[in-house]
Coordinates of C-alpha atoms and ligand atoms in Angstrom, one line a residue:
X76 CA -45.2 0.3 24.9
X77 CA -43.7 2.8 22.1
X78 CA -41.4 4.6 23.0
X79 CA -41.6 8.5 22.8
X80 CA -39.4 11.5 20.7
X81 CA -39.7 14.3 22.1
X82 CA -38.1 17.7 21.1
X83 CA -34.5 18.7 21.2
X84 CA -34.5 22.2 22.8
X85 CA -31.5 23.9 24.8
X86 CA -29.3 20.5 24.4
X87 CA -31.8 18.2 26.1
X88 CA -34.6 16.1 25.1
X89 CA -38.1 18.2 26.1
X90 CA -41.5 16.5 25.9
X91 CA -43.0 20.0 24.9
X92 CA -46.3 20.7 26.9
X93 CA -49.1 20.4 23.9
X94 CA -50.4 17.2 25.0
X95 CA -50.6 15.9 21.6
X96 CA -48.8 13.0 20.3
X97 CA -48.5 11.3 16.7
X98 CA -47.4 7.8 15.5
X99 CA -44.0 6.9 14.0
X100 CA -44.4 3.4 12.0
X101 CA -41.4 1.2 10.6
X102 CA -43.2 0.9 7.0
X103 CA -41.4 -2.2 6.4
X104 CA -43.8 -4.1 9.3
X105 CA -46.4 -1.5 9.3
X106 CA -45.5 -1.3 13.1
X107 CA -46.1 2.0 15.4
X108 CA -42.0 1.9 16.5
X109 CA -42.9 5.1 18.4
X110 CA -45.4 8.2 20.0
X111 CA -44.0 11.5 19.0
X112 CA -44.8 14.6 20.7
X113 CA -46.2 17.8 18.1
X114 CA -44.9 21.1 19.3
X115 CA -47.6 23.5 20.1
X116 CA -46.9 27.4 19.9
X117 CA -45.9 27.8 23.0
X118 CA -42.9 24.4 22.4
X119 CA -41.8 26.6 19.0
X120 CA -41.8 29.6 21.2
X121 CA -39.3 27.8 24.3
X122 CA -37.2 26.4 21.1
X123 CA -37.1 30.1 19.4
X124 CA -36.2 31.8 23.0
X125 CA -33.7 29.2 23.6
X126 CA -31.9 30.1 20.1
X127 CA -32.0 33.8 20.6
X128 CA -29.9 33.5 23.7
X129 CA -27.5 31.6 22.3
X130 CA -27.4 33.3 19.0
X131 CA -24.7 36.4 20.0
X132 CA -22.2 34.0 21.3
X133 CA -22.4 31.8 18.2
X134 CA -22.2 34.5 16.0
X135 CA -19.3 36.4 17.2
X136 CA -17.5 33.2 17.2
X137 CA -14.8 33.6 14.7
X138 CA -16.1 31.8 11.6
X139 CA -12.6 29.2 11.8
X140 CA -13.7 28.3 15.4
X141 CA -16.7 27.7 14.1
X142 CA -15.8 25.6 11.2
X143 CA -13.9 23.7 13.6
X144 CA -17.3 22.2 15.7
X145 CA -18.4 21.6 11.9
X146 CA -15.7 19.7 11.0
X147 CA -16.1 17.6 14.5
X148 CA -19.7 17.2 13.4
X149 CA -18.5 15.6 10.4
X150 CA -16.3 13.4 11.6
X151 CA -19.3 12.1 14.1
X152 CA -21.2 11.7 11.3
X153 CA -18.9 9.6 9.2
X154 CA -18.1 7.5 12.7
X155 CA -22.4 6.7 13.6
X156 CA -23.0 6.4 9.6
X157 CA -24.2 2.9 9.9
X158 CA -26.4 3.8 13.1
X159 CA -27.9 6.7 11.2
X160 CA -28.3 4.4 8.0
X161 CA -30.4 2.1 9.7
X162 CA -32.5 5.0 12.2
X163 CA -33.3 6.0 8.6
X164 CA -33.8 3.0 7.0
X165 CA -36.3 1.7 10.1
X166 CA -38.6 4.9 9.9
X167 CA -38.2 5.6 6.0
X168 CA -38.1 1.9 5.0
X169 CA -34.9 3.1 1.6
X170 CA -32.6 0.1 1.7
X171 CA -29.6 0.9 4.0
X172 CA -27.3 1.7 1.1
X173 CA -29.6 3.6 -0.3
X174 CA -29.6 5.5 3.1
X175 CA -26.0 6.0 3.2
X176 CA -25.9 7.1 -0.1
X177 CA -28.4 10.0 1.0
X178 CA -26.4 10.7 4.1
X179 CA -23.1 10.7 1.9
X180 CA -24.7 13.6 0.0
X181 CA -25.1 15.4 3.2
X182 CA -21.4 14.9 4.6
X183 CA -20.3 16.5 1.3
X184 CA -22.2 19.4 2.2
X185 CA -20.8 19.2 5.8
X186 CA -17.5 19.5 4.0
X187 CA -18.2 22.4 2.5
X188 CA -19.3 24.4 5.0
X189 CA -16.2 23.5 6.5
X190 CA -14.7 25.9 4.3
X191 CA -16.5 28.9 5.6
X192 CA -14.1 31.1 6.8
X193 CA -13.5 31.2 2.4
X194 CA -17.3 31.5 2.0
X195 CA -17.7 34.0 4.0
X196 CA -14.9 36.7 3.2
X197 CA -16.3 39.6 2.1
X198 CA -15.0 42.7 -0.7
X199 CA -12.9 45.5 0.0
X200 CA -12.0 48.6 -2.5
X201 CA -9.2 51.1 -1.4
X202 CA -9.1 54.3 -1.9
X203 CA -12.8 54.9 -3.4
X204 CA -11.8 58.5 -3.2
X205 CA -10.5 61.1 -0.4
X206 CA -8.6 58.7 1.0
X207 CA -12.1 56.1 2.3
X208 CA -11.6 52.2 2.0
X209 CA -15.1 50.7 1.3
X210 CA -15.6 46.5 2.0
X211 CA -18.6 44.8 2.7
X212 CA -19.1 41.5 5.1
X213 CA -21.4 38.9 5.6
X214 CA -22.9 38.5 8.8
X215 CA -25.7 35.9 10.5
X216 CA -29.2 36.7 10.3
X217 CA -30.2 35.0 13.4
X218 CA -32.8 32.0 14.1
X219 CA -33.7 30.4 10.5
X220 CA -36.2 27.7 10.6
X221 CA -35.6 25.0 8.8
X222 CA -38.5 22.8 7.4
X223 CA -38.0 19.2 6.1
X224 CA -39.5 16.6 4.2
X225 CA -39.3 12.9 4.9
X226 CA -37.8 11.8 2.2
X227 CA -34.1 12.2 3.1
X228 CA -34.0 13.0 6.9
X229 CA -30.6 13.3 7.0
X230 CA -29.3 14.6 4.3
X231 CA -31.7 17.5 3.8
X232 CA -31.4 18.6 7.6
X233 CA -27.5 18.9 6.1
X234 CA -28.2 20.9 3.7
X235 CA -29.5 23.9 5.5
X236 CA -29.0 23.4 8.4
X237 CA -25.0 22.5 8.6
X238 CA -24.8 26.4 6.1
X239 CA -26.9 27.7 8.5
X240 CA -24.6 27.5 11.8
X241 CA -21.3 27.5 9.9
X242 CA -22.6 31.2 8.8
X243 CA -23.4 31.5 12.3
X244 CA -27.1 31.6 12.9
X245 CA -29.1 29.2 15.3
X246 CA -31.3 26.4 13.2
X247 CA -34.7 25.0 14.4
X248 CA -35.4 22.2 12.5
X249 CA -38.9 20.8 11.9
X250 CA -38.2 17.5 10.3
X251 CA -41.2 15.5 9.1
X252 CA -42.9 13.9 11.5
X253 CA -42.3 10.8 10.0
X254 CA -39.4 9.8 10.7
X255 CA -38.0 12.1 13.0
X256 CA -35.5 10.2 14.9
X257 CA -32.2 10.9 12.5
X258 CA -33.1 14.5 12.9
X259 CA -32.9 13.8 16.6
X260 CA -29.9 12.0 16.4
X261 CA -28.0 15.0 14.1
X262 CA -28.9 16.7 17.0
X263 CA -27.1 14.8 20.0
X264 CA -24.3 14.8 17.7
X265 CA -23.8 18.3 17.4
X266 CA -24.0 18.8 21.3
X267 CA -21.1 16.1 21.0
X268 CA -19.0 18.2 18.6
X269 CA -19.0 21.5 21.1
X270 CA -22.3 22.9 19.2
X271 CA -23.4 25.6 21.8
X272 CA -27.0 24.8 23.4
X273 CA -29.9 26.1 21.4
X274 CA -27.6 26.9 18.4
X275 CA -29.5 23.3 16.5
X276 CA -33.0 22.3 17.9
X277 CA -35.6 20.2 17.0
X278 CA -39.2 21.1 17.6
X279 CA -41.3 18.1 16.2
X280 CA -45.0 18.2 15.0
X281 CA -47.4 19.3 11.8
X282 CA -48.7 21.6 10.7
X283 CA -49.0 23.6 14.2
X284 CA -45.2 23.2 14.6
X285 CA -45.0 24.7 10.8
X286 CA -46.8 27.8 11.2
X287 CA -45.9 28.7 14.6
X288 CA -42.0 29.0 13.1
X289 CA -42.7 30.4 10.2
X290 CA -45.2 33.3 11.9
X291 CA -42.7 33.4 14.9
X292 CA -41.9 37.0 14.9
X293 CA -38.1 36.0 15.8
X294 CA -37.7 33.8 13.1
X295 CA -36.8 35.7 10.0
X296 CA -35.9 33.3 7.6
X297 CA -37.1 30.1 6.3
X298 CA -35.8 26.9 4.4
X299 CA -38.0 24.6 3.5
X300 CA -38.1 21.6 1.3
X301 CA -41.1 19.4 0.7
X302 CA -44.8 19.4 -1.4
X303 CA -45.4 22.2 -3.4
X304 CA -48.7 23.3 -1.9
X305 CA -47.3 23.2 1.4
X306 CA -44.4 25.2 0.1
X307 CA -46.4 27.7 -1.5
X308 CA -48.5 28.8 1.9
X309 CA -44.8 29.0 3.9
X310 CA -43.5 30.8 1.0
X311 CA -46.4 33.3 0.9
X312 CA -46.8 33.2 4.5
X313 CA -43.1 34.4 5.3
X314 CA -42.5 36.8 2.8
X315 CA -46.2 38.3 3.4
X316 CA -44.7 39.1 7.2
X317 CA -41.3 40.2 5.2
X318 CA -39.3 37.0 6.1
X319 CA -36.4 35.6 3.8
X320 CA -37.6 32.2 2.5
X321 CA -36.8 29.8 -0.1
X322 CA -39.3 26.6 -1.0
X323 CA -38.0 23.5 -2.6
X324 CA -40.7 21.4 -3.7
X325 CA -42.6 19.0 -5.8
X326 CA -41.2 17.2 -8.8
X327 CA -42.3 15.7 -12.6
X328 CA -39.0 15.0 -14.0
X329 CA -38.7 13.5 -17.4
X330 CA -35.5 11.6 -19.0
X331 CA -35.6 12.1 -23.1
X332 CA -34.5 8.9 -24.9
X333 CA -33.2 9.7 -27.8
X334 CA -33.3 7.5 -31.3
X335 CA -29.0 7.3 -30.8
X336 CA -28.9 6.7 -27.1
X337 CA -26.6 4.0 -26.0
X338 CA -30.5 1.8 -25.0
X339 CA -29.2 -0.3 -22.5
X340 CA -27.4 2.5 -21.1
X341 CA -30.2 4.3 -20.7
X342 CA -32.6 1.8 -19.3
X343 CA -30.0 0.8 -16.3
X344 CA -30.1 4.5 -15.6
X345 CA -33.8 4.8 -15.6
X346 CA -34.3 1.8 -13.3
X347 CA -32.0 3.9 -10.4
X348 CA -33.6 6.9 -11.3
X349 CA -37.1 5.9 -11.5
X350 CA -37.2 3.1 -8.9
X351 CA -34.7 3.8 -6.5
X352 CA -35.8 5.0 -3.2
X353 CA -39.4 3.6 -4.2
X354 CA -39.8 6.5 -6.4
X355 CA -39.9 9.2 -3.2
X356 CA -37.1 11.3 -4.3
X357 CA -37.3 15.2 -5.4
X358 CA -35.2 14.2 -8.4
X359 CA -36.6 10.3 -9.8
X360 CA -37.9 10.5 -13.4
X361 CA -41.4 9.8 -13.1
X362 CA -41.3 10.3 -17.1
X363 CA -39.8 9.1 -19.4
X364 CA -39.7 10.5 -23.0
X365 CA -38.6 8.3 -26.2
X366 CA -38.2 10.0 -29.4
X367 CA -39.7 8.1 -32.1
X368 CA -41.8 4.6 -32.0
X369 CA -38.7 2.6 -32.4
X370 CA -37.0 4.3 -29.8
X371 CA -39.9 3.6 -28.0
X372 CA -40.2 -0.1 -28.6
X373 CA -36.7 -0.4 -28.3
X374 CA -37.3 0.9 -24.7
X375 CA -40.0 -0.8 -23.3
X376 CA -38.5 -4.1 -24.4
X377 CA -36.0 -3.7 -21.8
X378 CA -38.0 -1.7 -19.5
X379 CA -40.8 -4.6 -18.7
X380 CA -38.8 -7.4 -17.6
X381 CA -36.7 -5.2 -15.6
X382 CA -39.4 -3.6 -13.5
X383 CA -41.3 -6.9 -13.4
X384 CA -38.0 -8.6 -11.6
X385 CA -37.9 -5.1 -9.1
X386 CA -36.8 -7.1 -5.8
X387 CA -38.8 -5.3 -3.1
X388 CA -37.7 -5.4 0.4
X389 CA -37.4 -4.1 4.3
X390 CA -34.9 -1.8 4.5
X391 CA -32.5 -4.1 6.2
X392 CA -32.5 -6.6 3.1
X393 CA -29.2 -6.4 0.8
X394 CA -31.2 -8.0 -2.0
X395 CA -33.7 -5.9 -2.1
X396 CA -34.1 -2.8 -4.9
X397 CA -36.8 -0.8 -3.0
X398 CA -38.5 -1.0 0.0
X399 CA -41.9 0.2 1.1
X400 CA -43.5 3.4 0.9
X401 CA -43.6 5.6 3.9
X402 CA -47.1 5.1 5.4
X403 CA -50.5 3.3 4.2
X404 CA -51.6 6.8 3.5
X405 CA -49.1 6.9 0.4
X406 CA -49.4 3.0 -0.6
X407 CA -52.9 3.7 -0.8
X408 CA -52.7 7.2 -3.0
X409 CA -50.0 5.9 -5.3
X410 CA -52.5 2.5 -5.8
X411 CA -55.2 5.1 -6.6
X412 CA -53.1 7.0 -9.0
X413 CA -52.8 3.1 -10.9
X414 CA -56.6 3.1 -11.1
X415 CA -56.4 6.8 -12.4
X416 CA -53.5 5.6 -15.0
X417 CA -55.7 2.5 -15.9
X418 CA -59.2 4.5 -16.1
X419 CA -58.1 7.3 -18.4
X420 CA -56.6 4.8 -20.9
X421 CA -53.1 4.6 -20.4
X422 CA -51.2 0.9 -21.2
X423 CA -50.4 -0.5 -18.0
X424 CA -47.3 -2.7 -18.8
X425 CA -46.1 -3.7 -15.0
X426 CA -48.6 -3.8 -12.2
X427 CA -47.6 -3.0 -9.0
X428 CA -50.7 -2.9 -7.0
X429 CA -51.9 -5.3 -4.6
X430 CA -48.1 -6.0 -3.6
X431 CA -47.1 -8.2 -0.6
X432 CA -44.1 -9.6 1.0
X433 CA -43.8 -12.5 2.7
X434 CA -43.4 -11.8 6.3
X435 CA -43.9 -8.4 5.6
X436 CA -47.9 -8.6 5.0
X437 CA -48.2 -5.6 6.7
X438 CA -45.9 -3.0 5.2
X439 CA -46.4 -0.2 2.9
X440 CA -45.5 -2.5 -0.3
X441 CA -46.1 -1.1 -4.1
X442 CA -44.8 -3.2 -6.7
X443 CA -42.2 -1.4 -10.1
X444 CA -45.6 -0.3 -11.9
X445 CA -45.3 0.7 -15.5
X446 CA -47.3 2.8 -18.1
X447 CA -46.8 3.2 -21.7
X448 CA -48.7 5.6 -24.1
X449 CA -49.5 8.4 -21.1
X450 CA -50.4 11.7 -22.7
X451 CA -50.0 14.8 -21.2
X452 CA -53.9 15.5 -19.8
X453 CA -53.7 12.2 -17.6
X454 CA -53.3 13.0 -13.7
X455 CA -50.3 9.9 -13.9
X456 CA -48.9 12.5 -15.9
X457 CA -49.7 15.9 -14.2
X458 CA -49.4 15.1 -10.6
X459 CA -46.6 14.1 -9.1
X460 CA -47.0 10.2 -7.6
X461 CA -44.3 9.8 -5.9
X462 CA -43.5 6.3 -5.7
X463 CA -42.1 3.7 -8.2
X464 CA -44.8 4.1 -11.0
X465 CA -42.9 5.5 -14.3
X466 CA -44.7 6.5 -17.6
X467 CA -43.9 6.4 -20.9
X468 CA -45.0 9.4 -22.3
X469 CA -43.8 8.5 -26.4
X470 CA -43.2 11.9 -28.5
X471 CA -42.6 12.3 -32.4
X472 CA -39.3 14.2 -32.2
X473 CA -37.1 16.3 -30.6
X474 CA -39.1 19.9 -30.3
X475 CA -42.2 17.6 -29.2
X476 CA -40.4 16.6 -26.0
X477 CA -38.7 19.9 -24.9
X478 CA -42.6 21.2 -25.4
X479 CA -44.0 18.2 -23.1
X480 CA -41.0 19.3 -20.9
X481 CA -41.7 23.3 -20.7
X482 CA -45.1 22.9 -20.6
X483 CA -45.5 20.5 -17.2
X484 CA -45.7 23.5 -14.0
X485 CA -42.9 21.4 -12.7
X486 CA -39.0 22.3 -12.8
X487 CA -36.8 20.6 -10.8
X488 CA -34.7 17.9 -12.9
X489 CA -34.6 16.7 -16.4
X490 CA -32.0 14.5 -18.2
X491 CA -31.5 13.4 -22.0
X492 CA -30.0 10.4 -23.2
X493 CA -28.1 10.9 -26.4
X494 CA -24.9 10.2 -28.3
X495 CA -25.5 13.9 -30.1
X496 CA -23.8 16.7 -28.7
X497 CA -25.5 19.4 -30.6
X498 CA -28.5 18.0 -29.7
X499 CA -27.6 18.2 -25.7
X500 CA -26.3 21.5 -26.7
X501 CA -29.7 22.2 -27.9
X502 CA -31.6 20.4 -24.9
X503 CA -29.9 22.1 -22.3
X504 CA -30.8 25.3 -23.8
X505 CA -34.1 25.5 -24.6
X506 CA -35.3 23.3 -21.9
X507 CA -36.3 25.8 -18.6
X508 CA -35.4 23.8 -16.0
X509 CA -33.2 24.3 -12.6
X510 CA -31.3 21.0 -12.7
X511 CA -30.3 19.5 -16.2
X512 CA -28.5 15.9 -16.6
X513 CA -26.5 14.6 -20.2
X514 CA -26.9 11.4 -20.3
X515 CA -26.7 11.7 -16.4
X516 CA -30.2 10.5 -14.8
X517 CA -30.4 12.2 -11.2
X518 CA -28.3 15.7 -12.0
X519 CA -27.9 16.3 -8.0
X520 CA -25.3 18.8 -8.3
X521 CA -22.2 18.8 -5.2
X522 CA -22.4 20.4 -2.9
X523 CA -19.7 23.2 -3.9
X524 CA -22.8 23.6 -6.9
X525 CA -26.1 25.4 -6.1
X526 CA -29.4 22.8 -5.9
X527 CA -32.8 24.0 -6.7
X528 CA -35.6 23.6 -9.6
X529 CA -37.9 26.8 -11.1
X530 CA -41.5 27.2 -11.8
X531 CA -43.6 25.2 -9.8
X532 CA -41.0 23.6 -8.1
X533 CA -39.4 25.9 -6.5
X534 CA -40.5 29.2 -4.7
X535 CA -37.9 31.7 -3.7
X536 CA -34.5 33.4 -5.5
X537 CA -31.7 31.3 -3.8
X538 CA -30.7 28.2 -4.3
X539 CA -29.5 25.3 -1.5
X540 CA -26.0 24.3 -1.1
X541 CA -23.0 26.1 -2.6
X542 CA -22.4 29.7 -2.9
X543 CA -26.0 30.8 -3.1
X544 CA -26.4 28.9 0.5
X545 CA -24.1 31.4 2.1
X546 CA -25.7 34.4 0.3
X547 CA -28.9 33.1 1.9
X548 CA -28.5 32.4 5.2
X549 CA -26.2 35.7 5.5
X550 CA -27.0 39.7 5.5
X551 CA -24.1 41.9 4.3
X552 CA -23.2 45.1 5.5
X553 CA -21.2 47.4 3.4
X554 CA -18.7 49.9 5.2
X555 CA -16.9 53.0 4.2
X556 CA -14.3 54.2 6.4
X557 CA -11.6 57.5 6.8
X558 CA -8.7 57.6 9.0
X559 CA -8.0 61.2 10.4
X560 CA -5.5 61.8 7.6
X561 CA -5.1 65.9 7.5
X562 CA -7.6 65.7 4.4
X563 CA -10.0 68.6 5.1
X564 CA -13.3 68.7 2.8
X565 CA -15.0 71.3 4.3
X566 CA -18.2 71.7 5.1
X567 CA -20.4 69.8 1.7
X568 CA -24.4 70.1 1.4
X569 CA -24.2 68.2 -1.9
X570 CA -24.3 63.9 -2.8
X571 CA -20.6 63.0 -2.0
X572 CA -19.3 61.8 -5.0
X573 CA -15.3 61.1 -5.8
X574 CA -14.6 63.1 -8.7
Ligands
NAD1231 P1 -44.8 17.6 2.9 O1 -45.0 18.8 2.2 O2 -45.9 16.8 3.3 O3 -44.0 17.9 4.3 C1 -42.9 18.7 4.4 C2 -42.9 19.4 5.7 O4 -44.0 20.3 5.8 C3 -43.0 18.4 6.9 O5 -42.1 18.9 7.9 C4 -44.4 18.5 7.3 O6 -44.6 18.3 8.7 C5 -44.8 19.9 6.9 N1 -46.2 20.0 6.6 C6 -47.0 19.0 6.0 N2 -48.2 19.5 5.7 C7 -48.3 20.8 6.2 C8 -49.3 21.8 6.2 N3 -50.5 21.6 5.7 N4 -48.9 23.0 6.7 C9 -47.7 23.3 7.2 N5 -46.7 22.3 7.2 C10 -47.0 21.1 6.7 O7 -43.7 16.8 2.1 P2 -43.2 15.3 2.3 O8 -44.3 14.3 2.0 O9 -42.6 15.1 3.7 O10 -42.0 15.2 1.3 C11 -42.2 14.8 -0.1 C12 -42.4 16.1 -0.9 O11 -41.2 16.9 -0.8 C13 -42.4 15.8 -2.4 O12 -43.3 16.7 -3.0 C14 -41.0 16.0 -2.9 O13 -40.9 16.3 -4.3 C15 -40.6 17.2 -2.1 N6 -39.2 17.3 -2.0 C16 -38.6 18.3 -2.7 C17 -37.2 18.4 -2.7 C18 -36.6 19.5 -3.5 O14 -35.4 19.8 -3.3 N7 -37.3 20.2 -4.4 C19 -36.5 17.6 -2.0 C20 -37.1 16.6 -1.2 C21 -38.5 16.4 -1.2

């Protein structure tokens, strides 16, 4: 018998009372490893009530108290990294150092909210005139709902929801229901830091867990991070009831090869970039872009025995490259999206379908799959696949690929490979992009750096992480003040001004 995950509400483990339930599998086996409950309305409306009583406490907490629970988080999280690694790695199926890679990134942003009592200081000008001292301060906004992919259910949790308390608010998180048991660990380790009840919960579910946060009239701000069309309704459905959001979403990211690239360079970081993770990460190339035929024969000759010898792998194998995909939903879409790549004419140089591990006959196997000679009205091309298919899409020169670049709806990364600086110079200008790598293949900035793509792939002003994470998750409010000082104006109909 499964066991069940239930919601994490007021510092205990609630079943909810919706009566549904959805399956959790370990994609390496293709095993159910567990019954999940799905928040109804009413769940999201216990978790919301829950955070708004705690919320005033919290956020008169002086910001250095508060960075001090953080900093406890931290060090919880650093202790029960190899647990977490492998919660992750059973439900998401990325290899376990792959996993800790993921939740490495989130510790650094764990770090950095340590800092908050910085981040949060506000502006103050003296004397603006007739003796009144104006500053300004940032304060919490209240209960933010957090929405999360499954891609990295750690680290993006971290992201927002680690800024989020350290500026004081209470966080709901929705991870995906997926794999929702890291979330739900992140949370029993915040009740063991000193975390107040109700200041992180986890309400679990779909798409009735979604839009009961995001129309919960005391929610008023959203993070989310997942597909673009699902970011697109949150966004519009937010803002539309005057809500703060931001919307990281959907990815094409192409690497440019350049005819002077250092080749085998470039081809070890493509392999990481493309393959890594299986392909499901925000920021793998899914394109890659060689300028000139000899660049791109110079390419593909290293590229095909390399994704041919991909070692695939359960998570828990130190061998393997990759491991599964996340359900048989996706092993069968990304297979589909072969037979697309295949039927519209594209060279298919490395097959990956039909994939099966021994002992493993089960799991949500796809095999390295490569295309050459994709052009830009293909759906390999358009869409993105998420999982380890990579196409060559060749161009003629330089202009030609930032044009196949500006012109895909998708923004979030993009890298060139190149020994020329005035031609990075060049790239990084003219290429309208959020996140832009020199001869570096995943451009993830730190987390003292703000993350977050344009166009298509990203709906919303702010960024995540860094500075912009603080002016998001914050409200400021602008004083002017006068001490009794024997100053007399007088009676004044007319604007105040100081001259
Ligand atoms: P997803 O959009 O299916 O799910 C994201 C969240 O939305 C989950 O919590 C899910 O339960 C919820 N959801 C799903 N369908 C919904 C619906 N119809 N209505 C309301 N809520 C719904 O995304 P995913 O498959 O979990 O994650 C992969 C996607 O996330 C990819 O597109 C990837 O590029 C993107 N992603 C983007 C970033 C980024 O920073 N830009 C980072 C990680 C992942």
């Amino acid at each position: 018998m499964a066991k069940t995950i239930k919601h994490f509400i007021n510092g205990g483990h609630v079943e909810g009372r919706s009566g549904r339930f959805g399956d959790v599998y370990n994609p390496a086996t293709g095993e159910v490893s567990a019954s999940l409950a799905y928040a109804s309305a009413e769940d999201v409306d216990t978790a919301v009530k829950s955070s708004l009583a705690a919320f005033p406490d919290w956020a008169a907490t002086p910001a250095p108290r508060r960075a001090g629970v953080v900093f406890k988080f931290r060090e919880l999280v650093i202790q029960n990294i190899d647990t977490l690694a492998e919660i992750v790695g059973r439900e998401h199926g990325k290899t376990i150092e792959d996993a800790k890679g993921s939740i490495q990134r989130g510790i650094d942003v764990t770090e950095f909210a340590c800092g908050v009592p910085h981040l949060l200081k506000g502006e103050l000008s003296p004397n603006v005139g007739g003796g009144i001292d104006t500053f300004s301060m940032r304060e919490p906004i209240g209960v933010v709902g957090g929405i999360t992919p499954f891609n990295f259910p750690v680290m993006i949790p971290c992201w927002m929801g680690v800024m989020a308390v350290a500026c004081g608010n209470a966080f709901i998180n929705k991870p995906s229901e997926r794999d929702p048991s890291a979330p739900m660990f992140l949370a029993e380790l915040w009740r063991e830091a000193g975390l107040p009840n109700g200041i992180w919960n986890v309400v679990n579910g779909d798409k009735d867990a979604v839009n009961a946060l995001v129309t919960h009239p005391d929610v008023p701000a959203i993070s989310f991070v997942g597909s673009t069309l699902v970011g697109e309704h949150v966004y519009q459905t937010g803002t539309a009831l005057n809500k703060r959001v931001q919307a990281f979403c959907g990815a094409k990211n192409h690497m440019v090869v350049m005819p002077d690239a250092d080749m085998d360079q470039a081809v070890d970081a493509l392999m990481g970039a493309a393959y890594g993770s299986a392909g499901e990460r925000c920021m793998a190339i899914s394109v890659v872009v060689p300028v000139g035929e000899g660049t791109a024969e110079a390419l593909n000759e290293r590229l095909v025995p390399k994704v041919a010898g991909l070692r695939m792998g359960p998570y828990n194998d130190p061998e393997a490259d990759m491991g599964p995909l996340i359900t048989a939903q996706a092993k069968a879409r990304v297979e589909d999206y072969i037979n697309q790549g295949v039927a519209s004419g594209a060279d298919l140089l490395v097959d990956g379908r039909g994939a099966s591990l021994q002992g493993y006959e089960n799991g949500f196997y796809v095999g390295g799959t490569l295309f050459d000679k994709v052009t830009t009205d293909m759906s390999i091309y358009k869409d993105e696949i998420f999982g380890p298919v990579l196409s060559v899409a060749r161009a003629n020169d330089f202009d030609a690929a930032v044009a196949m670049i500006n012109g895909n709806e998708y923004a979030n990364g993009v890298a060139i490979f190149t020994r020329d600086g005035d031609a990075a110079r060049t790239f990084t200008d003219k290429v309208d992009v959020g996140m832009i790598g020199v001869n570096v293949p995943i451009p993830v900035p730190m987390a003292f750096h703000n993350f977050g793509g344009s166009k298509r792939s990203k709906f919303g002003d702010t960024q995540m992480h860094g500075p912009e994470s603080i002016r998001f998750f914050t409200k400021m409010k602008t004083v002017s003040s006068r001490w009794p000082s024997g100053i007399r104006e007088g009676v004044q109909y007319t604007m105040p001004t100081n001259r």
